[in-house]
Amino acid sequence: MKKNPKNPVGWFEIYVDDMKRAKKFYETVFKCKFEKLSASNPVMWMFPGSMTGGGSTGALVKMKGFRAGGNSVLVYFRAADCAVETARAVAAGGRVQKKKASIGEWGFISLVIDSEGNMIGIHSMK
């Protein structure tokens, strides 16, 4: 089996019901501090890390209408242009949850539902 030299996972989100409780849990378990990303809906606190460094970073997210538990972890895969992979997902039997959208200086995202009903994110800078 050929090894891929680059991990395609670029971002993840863990949806929570109680942000204070969740932050305390993750800070305790992983001995880390979070950086607040937003004050509105959704409320996001980012794990420490670098978008350009090795590994992957992500955030705890509290969003109205999206409860914790039951597969509420969203993994984002890196892409050159997320619209390309979104089209491939549809061709492979998936469906679009959110078409390509700007997230400001952090690039673009799209959300797709895979063939098994799981939602994944795709992130690109263009």
mmCIF file of N, CA and C in Angstrom:
data_model
loop_
_atom_site.group_PDB
_atom_site.id
_atom_site.type_symbol
_atom_site.label_atom_id
_atom_site.label_comp_id
_atom_site.label_asym_id
_atom_site.label_seq_id
_atom_site.Cartn_x
_atom_site.Cartn_y
_atom_site.Cartn_z
ATOM 1 N N MET A 1 0.846 -1.183 0.000
ATOM 2 C CA MET A 1 0.000 0.000 0.000
ATOM 3 C C MET A 1 0.889 1.242 0.000
ATOM 4 N N LYS A 2 0.621 2.144 -0.911
ATOM 5 C CA LYS A 2 1.378 3.395 -0.999
ATOM 6 C C LYS A 2 0.981 4.320 0.143
ATOM 7 N N LYS A 3 1.963 4.896 0.811
ATOM 8 C CA LYS A 3 1.690 5.806 1.922
ATOM 9 C C LYS A 3 1.545 7.228 1.409
ATOM 10 N N ASN A 4 0.517 7.916 1.897
ATOM 11 C CA ASN A 4 0.304 9.316 1.564
ATOM 12 C C ASN A 4 1.146 10.140 2.530
ATOM 13 N N PRO A 5 2.063 10.978 2.032
ATOM 14 C CA PRO A 5 2.951 11.715 2.931
ATOM 15 C C PRO A 5 2.268 12.854 3.689
ATOM 16 N N LYS A 6 1.051 13.209 3.318
ATOM 17 C CA LYS A 6 0.388 14.340 3.956
ATOM 18 C C LYS A 6 -0.992 13.917 4.469
ATOM 19 N N ASN A 7 -1.241 14.143 5.757
ATOM 20 C CA ASN A 7 -2.544 13.839 6.334
ATOM 21 C C ASN A 7 -3.575 14.802 5.745
ATOM 22 N N PRO A 8 -4.669 14.333 5.158
ATOM 23 C CA PRO A 8 -5.637 15.219 4.543
ATOM 24 C C PRO A 8 -6.575 15.914 5.522
ATOM 25 N N VAL A 9 -6.544 15.544 6.810
ATOM 26 C CA VAL A 9 -7.433 16.180 7.773
ATOM 27 C C VAL A 9 -6.859 17.541 8.142
ATOM 28 N N GLY A 10 -7.645 18.604 7.924
ATOM 29 C CA GLY A 10 -7.168 19.951 8.163
ATOM 30 C C GLY A 10 -7.839 20.658 9.320
ATOM 31 N N TRP A 11 -8.968 20.181 9.815
ATOM 32 C CA TRP A 11 -9.720 20.867 10.869
ATOM 33 C C TRP A 11 -10.756 19.905 11.410
ATOM 34 N N PHE A 12 -11.109 20.019 12.679
ATOM 35 C CA PHE A 12 -12.205 19.239 13.232
ATOM 36 C C PHE A 12 -13.010 20.114 14.178
ATOM 37 N N GLU A 13 -14.254 19.750 14.399
ATOM 38 C CA GLU A 13 -15.117 20.449 15.341
ATOM 39 C C GLU A 13 -15.797 19.425 16.238
ATOM 40 N N ILE A 14 -15.830 19.711 17.526
ATOM 41 C CA ILE A 14 -16.521 18.872 18.499
ATOM 42 C C ILE A 14 -17.676 19.695 19.040
ATOM 43 N N TYR A 15 -18.889 19.297 18.728
ATOM 44 C CA TYR A 15 -20.065 20.057 19.149
ATOM 45 C C TYR A 15 -20.407 19.736 20.602
ATOM 46 N N VAL A 16 -20.739 20.778 21.369
ATOM 47 C CA VAL A 16 -20.963 20.642 22.803
ATOM 48 C C VAL A 16 -22.283 21.300 23.191
ATOM 49 N N ASP A 17 -22.840 20.853 24.320
ATOM 50 C CA ASP A 17 -24.044 21.474 24.867
ATOM 51 C C ASP A 17 -23.700 22.507 25.935
ATOM 52 N N ASP A 18 -22.643 22.259 26.676
ATOM 53 C CA ASP A 18 -22.229 23.141 27.767
ATOM 54 C C ASP A 18 -20.758 23.501 27.537
ATOM 55 N N MET A 19 -20.504 24.703 26.995
ATOM 56 C CA MET A 19 -19.145 25.089 26.613
ATOM 57 C C MET A 19 -18.213 25.126 27.813
ATOM 58 N N LYS A 20 -18.653 25.683 28.931
ATOM 59 C CA LYS A 20 -17.805 25.778 30.118
ATOM 60 C C LYS A 20 -17.356 24.389 30.571
ATOM 61 N N ARG A 21 -18.289 23.474 30.637
ATOM 62 C CA ARG A 21 -17.986 22.100 31.054
ATOM 63 C C ARG A 21 -17.043 21.427 30.051
ATOM 64 N N ALA A 22 -17.309 21.604 28.749
ATOM 65 C CA ALA A 22 -16.487 20.968 27.721
ATOM 66 C C ALA A 22 -15.063 21.518 27.719
ATOM 67 N N LYS A 23 -14.931 22.857 27.839
ATOM 68 C CA LYS A 23 -13.590 23.447 27.895
ATOM 69 C C LYS A 23 -12.808 22.894 29.072
ATOM 70 N N LYS A 24 -13.445 22.808 30.223
ATOM 71 C CA LYS A 24 -12.766 22.295 31.416
ATOM 72 C C LYS A 24 -12.308 20.854 31.183
ATOM 73 N N PHE A 25 -13.165 20.046 30.593
ATOM 74 C CA PHE A 25 -12.831 18.655 30.318
ATOM 75 C C PHE A 25 -11.591 18.563 29.435
ATOM 76 N N TYR A 26 -11.612 19.222 28.262
ATOM 77 C CA TYR A 26 -10.503 19.119 27.320
ATOM 78 C C TYR A 26 -9.232 19.775 27.843
ATOM 79 N N GLU A 27 -9.358 20.890 28.565
ATOM 80 C CA GLU A 27 -8.178 21.529 29.152
ATOM 81 C C GLU A 27 -7.538 20.620 30.201
ATOM 82 N N THR A 28 -8.377 19.912 30.943
ATOM 83 C CA THR A 28 -7.880 18.985 31.957
ATOM 84 C C THR A 28 -7.232 17.762 31.321
ATOM 85 N N VAL A 29 -7.901 17.162 30.368
ATOM 86 C CA VAL A 29 -7.396 15.938 29.744
ATOM 87 C C VAL A 29 -6.112 16.188 28.962
ATOM 88 N N PHE A 30 -6.084 17.262 28.158
ATOM 89 C CA PHE A 30 -4.952 17.489 27.261
ATOM 90 C C PHE A 30 -4.005 18.600 27.716
ATOM 91 N N LYS A 31 -4.253 19.174 28.910
ATOM 92 C CA LYS A 31 -3.368 20.210 29.465
ATOM 93 C C LYS A 31 -3.133 21.322 28.438
ATOM 94 N N CYS A 32 -4.223 21.878 27.928
ATOM 95 C CA CYS A 32 -4.125 22.928 26.922
ATOM 96 C C CYS A 32 -5.068 24.075 27.257
ATOM 97 N N LYS A 33 -4.874 25.191 26.600
ATOM 98 C CA LYS A 33 -5.750 26.352 26.736
ATOM 99 C C LYS A 33 -6.337 26.673 25.371
ATOM 100 N N PHE A 34 -7.568 27.120 25.358
ATOM 101 C CA PHE A 34 -8.272 27.426 24.125
ATOM 102 C C PHE A 34 -8.199 28.909 23.780
ATOM 103 N N GLU A 35 -8.353 29.211 22.490
ATOM 104 C CA GLU A 35 -8.440 30.581 21.997
ATOM 105 C C GLU A 35 -9.848 30.787 21.455
ATOM 106 N N LYS A 36 -10.530 31.851 21.908
ATOM 107 C CA LYS A 36 -11.894 32.110 21.452
ATOM 108 C C LYS A 36 -11.874 32.587 20.003
ATOM 109 N N LEU A 37 -12.718 31.986 19.181
ATOM 110 C CA LEU A 37 -12.798 32.351 17.768
ATOM 111 C C LEU A 37 -13.993 33.232 17.451
ATOM 112 N N SER A 38 -15.071 33.094 18.199
ATOM 113 C CA SER A 38 -16.260 33.881 17.892
ATOM 114 C C SER A 38 -17.091 34.113 19.139
ATOM 115 N N ALA A 39 -17.937 35.134 19.076
ATOM 116 C CA ALA A 39 -18.796 35.452 20.216
ATOM 117 C C ALA A 39 -20.260 35.201 19.889
ATOM 118 N N SER A 40 -20.546 34.871 18.646
ATOM 119 C CA SER A 40 -21.942 34.688 18.235
ATOM 120 C C SER A 40 -22.246 33.218 18.015
ATOM 121 N N ASN A 41 -23.295 32.941 17.295
ATOM 122 C CA ASN A 41 -23.682 31.570 17.002
ATOM 123 C C ASN A 41 -23.047 31.142 15.688
ATOM 124 N N PRO A 42 -22.192 30.168 15.641
ATOM 125 C CA PRO A 42 -21.825 29.323 16.771
ATOM 126 C C PRO A 42 -20.692 29.935 17.602
ATOM 127 N N VAL A 43 -20.660 29.573 18.867
ATOM 128 C CA VAL A 43 -19.560 29.948 19.750
ATOM 129 C C VAL A 43 -18.459 28.915 19.553
ATOM 130 N N MET A 44 -17.227 29.391 19.289
ATOM 131 C CA MET A 44 -16.129 28.473 18.992
ATOM 132 C C MET A 44 -14.900 28.821 19.823
ATOM 133 N N TRP A 45 -14.306 27.789 20.423
ATOM 134 C CA TRP A 45 -13.047 27.904 21.158
ATOM 135 C C TRP A 45 -12.074 26.928 20.517
ATOM 136 N N MET A 46 -10.951 27.442 19.974
ATOM 137 C CA MET A 46 -9.997 26.640 19.212
ATOM 138 C C MET A 46 -8.952 25.987 20.103
ATOM 139 N N PHE A 47 -8.670 24.713 19.798
ATOM 140 C CA PHE A 47 -7.546 24.017 20.405
ATOM 141 C C PHE A 47 -6.267 24.733 19.974
ATOM 142 N N PRO A 48 -5.190 24.635 20.759
ATOM 143 C CA PRO A 48 -3.941 25.259 20.339
ATOM 144 C C PRO A 48 -3.394 24.573 19.091
ATOM 145 N N GLY A 49 -2.743 25.346 18.249
ATOM 146 C CA GLY A 49 -2.152 24.762 17.055
ATOM 147 C C GLY A 49 -1.969 25.796 15.975
ATOM 148 N N SER A 50 -1.498 25.338 14.843
ATOM 149 C CA SER A 50 -1.230 26.205 13.707
ATOM 150 C C SER A 50 -1.875 25.608 12.468
ATOM 151 N N MET A 51 -2.526 26.442 11.690
ATOM 152 C CA MET A 51 -3.160 25.974 10.456
ATOM 153 C C MET A 51 -2.112 25.569 9.419
ATOM 154 N N THR A 52 -0.871 26.000 9.605
ATOM 155 C CA THR A 52 0.168 25.672 8.632
ATOM 156 C C THR A 52 1.166 24.657 9.162
ATOM 157 N N GLY A 53 1.078 24.305 10.433
ATOM 158 C CA GLY A 53 2.006 23.346 11.025
ATOM 159 C C GLY A 53 1.553 21.918 10.803
ATOM 160 N N GLY A 54 2.290 20.989 11.396
ATOM 161 C CA GLY A 54 1.939 19.579 11.282
ATOM 162 C C GLY A 54 0.718 19.239 12.103
ATOM 163 N N GLY A 55 0.096 18.126 11.794
ATOM 164 C CA GLY A 55 -1.090 17.699 12.526
ATOM 165 C C GLY A 55 -2.311 18.511 12.149
ATOM 166 N N SER A 56 -3.288 18.464 12.991
ATOM 167 C CA SER A 56 -4.543 19.152 12.724
ATOM 168 C C SER A 56 -4.978 19.886 13.981
ATOM 169 N N THR A 57 -5.651 20.997 13.809
ATOM 170 C CA THR A 57 -6.248 21.687 14.935
ATOM 171 C C THR A 57 -7.753 21.698 14.743
ATOM 172 N N GLY A 58 -8.469 22.205 15.732
ATOM 173 C CA GLY A 58 -9.922 22.212 15.651
ATOM 174 C C GLY A 58 -10.500 23.001 16.791
ATOM 175 N N ALA A 59 -11.808 22.885 16.993
ATOM 176 C CA ALA A 59 -12.476 23.719 17.984
ATOM 177 C C ALA A 59 -13.620 22.995 18.656
ATOM 178 N N LEU A 60 -13.932 23.455 19.871
ATOM 179 C CA LEU A 60 -15.192 23.111 20.524
ATOM 180 C C LEU A 60 -16.214 24.098 19.972
ATOM 181 N N VAL A 61 -17.417 23.627 19.656
ATOM 182 C CA VAL A 61 -18.430 24.486 19.038
ATOM 183 C C VAL A 61 -19.763 24.308 19.749
ATOM 184 N N LYS A 62 -20.416 25.415 20.092
ATOM 185 C CA LYS A 62 -21.779 25.397 20.615
ATOM 186 C C LYS A 62 -22.638 26.157 19.621
ATOM 187 N N MET A 63 -23.593 25.435 19.005
ATOM 188 C CA MET A 63 -24.428 26.023 17.975
ATOM 189 C C MET A 63 -25.884 25.668 18.231
ATOM 190 N N LYS A 64 -26.724 26.662 18.230
ATOM 191 C CA LYS A 64 -28.155 26.459 18.421
ATOM 192 C C LYS A 64 -28.678 25.461 17.387
ATOM 193 N N GLY A 65 -29.423 24.492 17.873
ATOM 194 C CA GLY A 65 -30.020 23.505 16.983
ATOM 195 C C GLY A 65 -29.131 22.325 16.656
ATOM 196 N N PHE A 66 -27.911 22.281 17.188
ATOM 197 C CA PHE A 66 -27.007 21.168 16.913
ATOM 198 C C PHE A 66 -26.473 20.661 18.235
ATOM 199 N N ARG A 67 -27.029 19.582 18.726
ATOM 200 C CA ARG A 67 -26.686 19.034 20.045
ATOM 201 C C ARG A 67 -25.420 18.195 19.998
ATOM 202 N N ALA A 68 -24.819 18.067 21.152
ATOM 203 C CA ALA A 68 -23.639 17.214 21.298
ATOM 204 C C ALA A 68 -24.037 15.745 21.262
ATOM 205 N N GLY A 69 -23.048 14.885 21.068
ATOM 206 C CA GLY A 69 -23.291 13.446 21.054
ATOM 207 C C GLY A 69 -23.842 12.979 19.725
ATOM 208 N N GLY A 70 -23.858 11.690 19.510
ATOM 209 C CA GLY A 70 -24.445 11.142 18.286
ATOM 210 C C GLY A 70 -23.753 11.619 17.030
ATOM 211 N N ASN A 71 -22.441 11.466 16.941
ATOM 212 C CA ASN A 71 -21.659 11.813 15.760
ATOM 213 C C ASN A 71 -21.559 13.325 15.551
ATOM 214 N N SER A 72 -21.431 14.074 16.642
ATOM 215 C CA SER A 72 -21.336 15.519 16.491
ATOM 216 C C SER A 72 -19.888 16.000 16.480
ATOM 217 N N VAL A 73 -19.023 15.236 15.840
ATOM 218 C CA VAL A 73 -17.657 15.651 15.567
ATOM 219 C C VAL A 73 -17.561 15.809 14.056
ATOM 220 N N LEU A 74 -17.127 16.971 13.603
ATOM 221 C CA LEU A 74 -17.064 17.248 12.172
ATOM 222 C C LEU A 74 -15.608 17.373 11.758
ATOM 223 N N VAL A 75 -15.163 16.507 10.858
ATOM 224 C CA VAL A 75 -13.802 16.521 10.360
ATOM 225 C C VAL A 75 -13.779 17.246 9.017
ATOM 226 N N TYR A 76 -12.826 18.185 8.882
ATOM 227 C CA TYR A 76 -12.626 18.897 7.617
ATOM 228 C C TYR A 76 -11.399 18.336 6.920
ATOM 229 N N PHE A 77 -11.526 18.068 5.634
ATOM 230 C CA PHE A 77 -10.429 17.600 4.815
ATOM 231 C C PHE A 77 -9.903 18.761 3.980
ATOM 232 N N ARG A 78 -8.588 18.829 3.821
ATOM 233 C CA ARG A 78 -7.959 19.885 3.033
ATOM 234 C C ARG A 78 -8.140 19.621 1.552
ATOM 235 N N ALA A 79 -8.235 20.702 0.781
ATOM 236 C CA ALA A 79 -8.365 20.604 -0.666
ATOM 237 C C ALA A 79 -7.801 21.872 -1.298
ATOM 238 N N ALA A 80 -7.463 21.804 -2.574
ATOM 239 C CA ALA A 80 -7.023 23.000 -3.290
ATOM 240 C C ALA A 80 -8.219 23.921 -3.533
ATOM 241 N N ASP A 81 -9.360 23.339 -3.889
ATOM 242 C CA ASP A 81 -10.607 24.081 -4.115
ATOM 243 C C ASP A 81 -11.748 23.177 -3.675
ATOM 244 N N CYS A 82 -12.381 23.506 -2.552
ATOM 245 C CA CYS A 82 -13.390 22.608 -1.976
ATOM 246 C C CYS A 82 -14.564 22.325 -2.905
ATOM 247 N N ALA A 83 -14.799 23.178 -3.896
ATOM 248 C CA ALA A 83 -15.881 22.924 -4.846
ATOM 249 C C ALA A 83 -15.618 21.664 -5.667
ATOM 250 N N VAL A 84 -14.348 21.368 -5.941
ATOM 251 C CA VAL A 84 -13.992 20.187 -6.740
ATOM 252 C C VAL A 84 -14.365 18.912 -5.983
ATOM 253 N N GLU A 85 -13.929 18.808 -4.733
ATOM 254 C CA GLU A 85 -14.239 17.619 -3.939
ATOM 255 C C GLU A 85 -15.734 17.511 -3.640
ATOM 256 N N THR A 86 -16.400 18.653 -3.486
ATOM 257 C CA THR A 86 -17.854 18.635 -3.275
ATOM 258 C C THR A 86 -18.552 18.012 -4.471
ATOM 259 N N ALA A 87 -18.140 18.394 -5.672
ATOM 260 C CA ALA A 87 -18.717 17.803 -6.887
ATOM 261 C C ALA A 87 -18.423 16.310 -6.955
ATOM 262 N N ARG A 88 -17.225 15.919 -6.568
ATOM 263 C CA ARG A 88 -16.875 14.489 -6.548
ATOM 264 C C ARG A 88 -17.732 13.724 -5.557
ATOM 265 N N ALA A 89 -18.015 14.350 -4.410
ATOM 266 C CA ALA A 89 -18.844 13.694 -3.395
ATOM 267 C C ALA A 89 -20.242 13.418 -3.941
ATOM 268 N N VAL A 90 -20.804 14.376 -4.642
ATOM 269 C CA VAL A 90 -22.131 14.191 -5.237
ATOM 270 C C VAL A 90 -22.082 13.077 -6.272
ATOM 271 N N ALA A 91 -21.055 13.080 -7.106
ATOM 272 C CA ALA A 91 -20.912 12.040 -8.135
ATOM 273 C C ALA A 91 -20.745 10.654 -7.518
ATOM 274 N N ALA A 92 -20.206 10.599 -6.314
ATOM 275 C CA ALA A 92 -19.973 9.312 -5.644
ATOM 276 C C ALA A 92 -21.161 8.870 -4.793
ATOM 277 N N GLY A 93 -22.275 9.587 -4.864
ATOM 278 C CA GLY A 93 -23.467 9.173 -4.133
ATOM 279 C C GLY A 93 -23.771 9.972 -2.887
ATOM 280 N N GLY A 94 -22.983 11.018 -2.621
ATOM 281 C CA GLY A 94 -23.241 11.884 -1.472
ATOM 282 C C GLY A 94 -24.156 13.035 -1.856
ATOM 283 N N ARG A 95 -24.348 13.950 -0.908
ATOM 284 C CA ARG A 95 -25.162 15.128 -1.211
ATOM 285 C C ARG A 95 -24.581 16.350 -0.501
ATOM 286 N N VAL A 96 -24.896 17.507 -1.018
ATOM 287 C CA VAL A 96 -24.375 18.757 -0.476
ATOM 288 C C VAL A 96 -25.252 19.231 0.671
ATOM 289 N N GLN A 97 -24.623 19.483 1.808
ATOM 290 C CA GLN A 97 -25.304 20.088 2.954
ATOM 291 C C GLN A 97 -25.149 21.607 2.901
ATOM 292 N N LYS A 98 -23.948 22.074 2.544
ATOM 293 C CA LYS A 98 -23.659 23.501 2.415
ATOM 294 C C LYS A 98 -22.674 23.647 1.264
ATOM 295 N N LYS A 99 -23.088 24.386 0.233
ATOM 296 C CA LYS A 99 -22.183 24.585 -0.899
ATOM 297 C C LYS A 99 -21.031 25.491 -0.486
ATOM 298 N N LYS A 100 -20.020 25.568 -1.332
ATOM 299 C CA LYS A 100 -18.820 26.353 -1.046
ATOM 300 C C LYS A 100 -19.193 27.746 -0.557
ATOM 301 N N ALA A 101 -18.603 28.116 0.597
ATOM 302 C CA ALA A 101 -18.897 29.418 1.204
ATOM 303 C C ALA A 101 -17.620 29.993 1.809
ATOM 304 N N SER A 102 -17.504 31.295 1.745
ATOM 305 C CA SER A 102 -16.349 31.981 2.315
ATOM 306 C C SER A 102 -16.424 31.970 3.839
ATOM 307 N N ILE A 103 -15.250 31.798 4.458
ATOM 308 C CA ILE A 103 -15.128 31.973 5.906
ATOM 309 C C ILE A 103 -14.085 33.068 6.164
ATOM 310 N N GLY A 104 -14.098 34.063 5.293
ATOM 311 C CA GLY A 104 -13.219 35.212 5.430
ATOM 312 C C GLY A 104 -11.760 34.873 5.175
ATOM 313 N N GLU A 105 -10.893 35.414 6.001
ATOM 314 C CA GLU A 105 -9.458 35.231 5.807
ATOM 315 C C GLU A 105 -9.010 33.784 5.932
ATOM 316 N N TRP A 106 -9.879 32.916 6.433
ATOM 317 C CA TRP A 106 -9.530 31.498 6.615
ATOM 318 C C TRP A 106 -9.902 30.639 5.417
ATOM 319 N N GLY A 107 -10.383 31.245 4.336
ATOM 320 C CA GLY A 107 -10.641 30.509 3.116
ATOM 321 C C GLY A 107 -12.102 30.198 2.865
ATOM 322 N N PHE A 108 -12.359 28.949 2.468
ATOM 323 C CA PHE A 108 -13.700 28.511 2.058
ATOM 324 C C PHE A 108 -13.973 27.118 2.624
ATOM 325 N N ILE A 109 -15.247 26.835 2.832
ATOM 326 C CA ILE A 109 -15.650 25.495 3.257
ATOM 327 C C ILE A 109 -16.870 25.044 2.470
ATOM 328 N N SER A 110 -17.050 23.758 2.432
ATOM 329 C CA SER A 110 -18.304 23.157 1.991
ATOM 330 C C SER A 110 -18.563 21.976 2.914
ATOM 331 N N LEU A 111 -19.818 21.598 3.050
ATOM 332 C CA LEU A 111 -20.204 20.458 3.871
ATOM 333 C C LEU A 111 -20.943 19.469 2.994
ATOM 334 N N VAL A 112 -20.573 18.203 3.095
ATOM 335 C CA VAL A 112 -21.243 17.170 2.316
ATOM 336 C C VAL A 112 -21.646 16.023 3.226
ATOM 337 N N ILE A 113 -22.689 15.326 2.819
ATOM 338 C CA ILE A 113 -23.145 14.111 3.501
ATOM 339 C C ILE A 113 -22.615 12.940 2.694
ATOM 340 N N ASP A 114 -21.885 12.058 3.361
ATOM 341 C CA ASP A 114 -21.307 10.925 2.647
ATOM 342 C C ASP A 114 -22.354 9.863 2.345
ATOM 343 N N SER A 115 -21.925 8.781 1.755
ATOM 344 C CA SER A 115 -22.849 7.710 1.351
ATOM 345 C C SER A 115 -23.501 7.010 2.533
ATOM 346 N N GLU A 116 -22.956 7.198 3.740
ATOM 347 C CA GLU A 116 -23.495 6.551 4.935
ATOM 348 C C GLU A 116 -24.299 7.497 5.812
ATOM 349 N N GLY A 117 -24.432 8.751 5.381
ATOM 350 C CA GLY A 117 -25.194 9.718 6.159
ATOM 351 C C GLY A 117 -24.365 10.566 7.108
ATOM 352 N N ASN A 118 -23.032 10.442 7.066
ATOM 353 C CA ASN A 118 -22.156 11.249 7.915
ATOM 354 C C ASN A 118 -21.813 12.561 7.224
ATOM 355 N N MET A 119 -21.786 13.650 7.990
ATOM 356 C CA MET A 119 -21.391 14.920 7.417
ATOM 357 C C MET A 119 -19.893 15.123 7.603
ATOM 358 N N ILE A 120 -19.241 15.563 6.536
ATOM 359 C CA ILE A 120 -17.827 15.935 6.577
ATOM 360 C C ILE A 120 -17.682 17.332 6.004
ATOM 361 N N GLY A 121 -16.607 17.987 6.389
ATOM 362 C CA GLY A 121 -16.307 19.311 5.844
ATOM 363 C C GLY A 121 -15.121 19.242 4.913
ATOM 364 N N ILE A 122 -15.092 20.176 3.964
ATOM 365 C CA ILE A 122 -13.969 20.301 3.046
ATOM 366 C C ILE A 122 -13.523 21.757 3.103
ATOM 367 N N HIS A 123 -12.235 21.976 3.301
ATOM 368 C CA HIS A 123 -11.689 23.336 3.450
ATOM 369 C C HIS A 123 -10.658 23.610 2.366
ATOM 370 N N SER A 124 -10.690 24.825 1.827
ATOM 371 C CA SER A 124 -9.670 25.253 0.878
ATOM 372 C C SER A 124 -9.416 26.741 1.071
ATOM 373 N N MET A 125 -8.276 27.189 0.599
ATOM 374 C CA MET A 125 -7.949 28.607 0.705
ATOM 375 C C MET A 125 -8.397 29.385 -0.537
ATOM 376 N N LYS A 126 -8.806 28.682 -1.592
ATOM 377 C CA LYS A 126 -9.339 29.386 -2.776
ATOM 378 C C LYS A 126 -10.663 28.805 -3.186
#
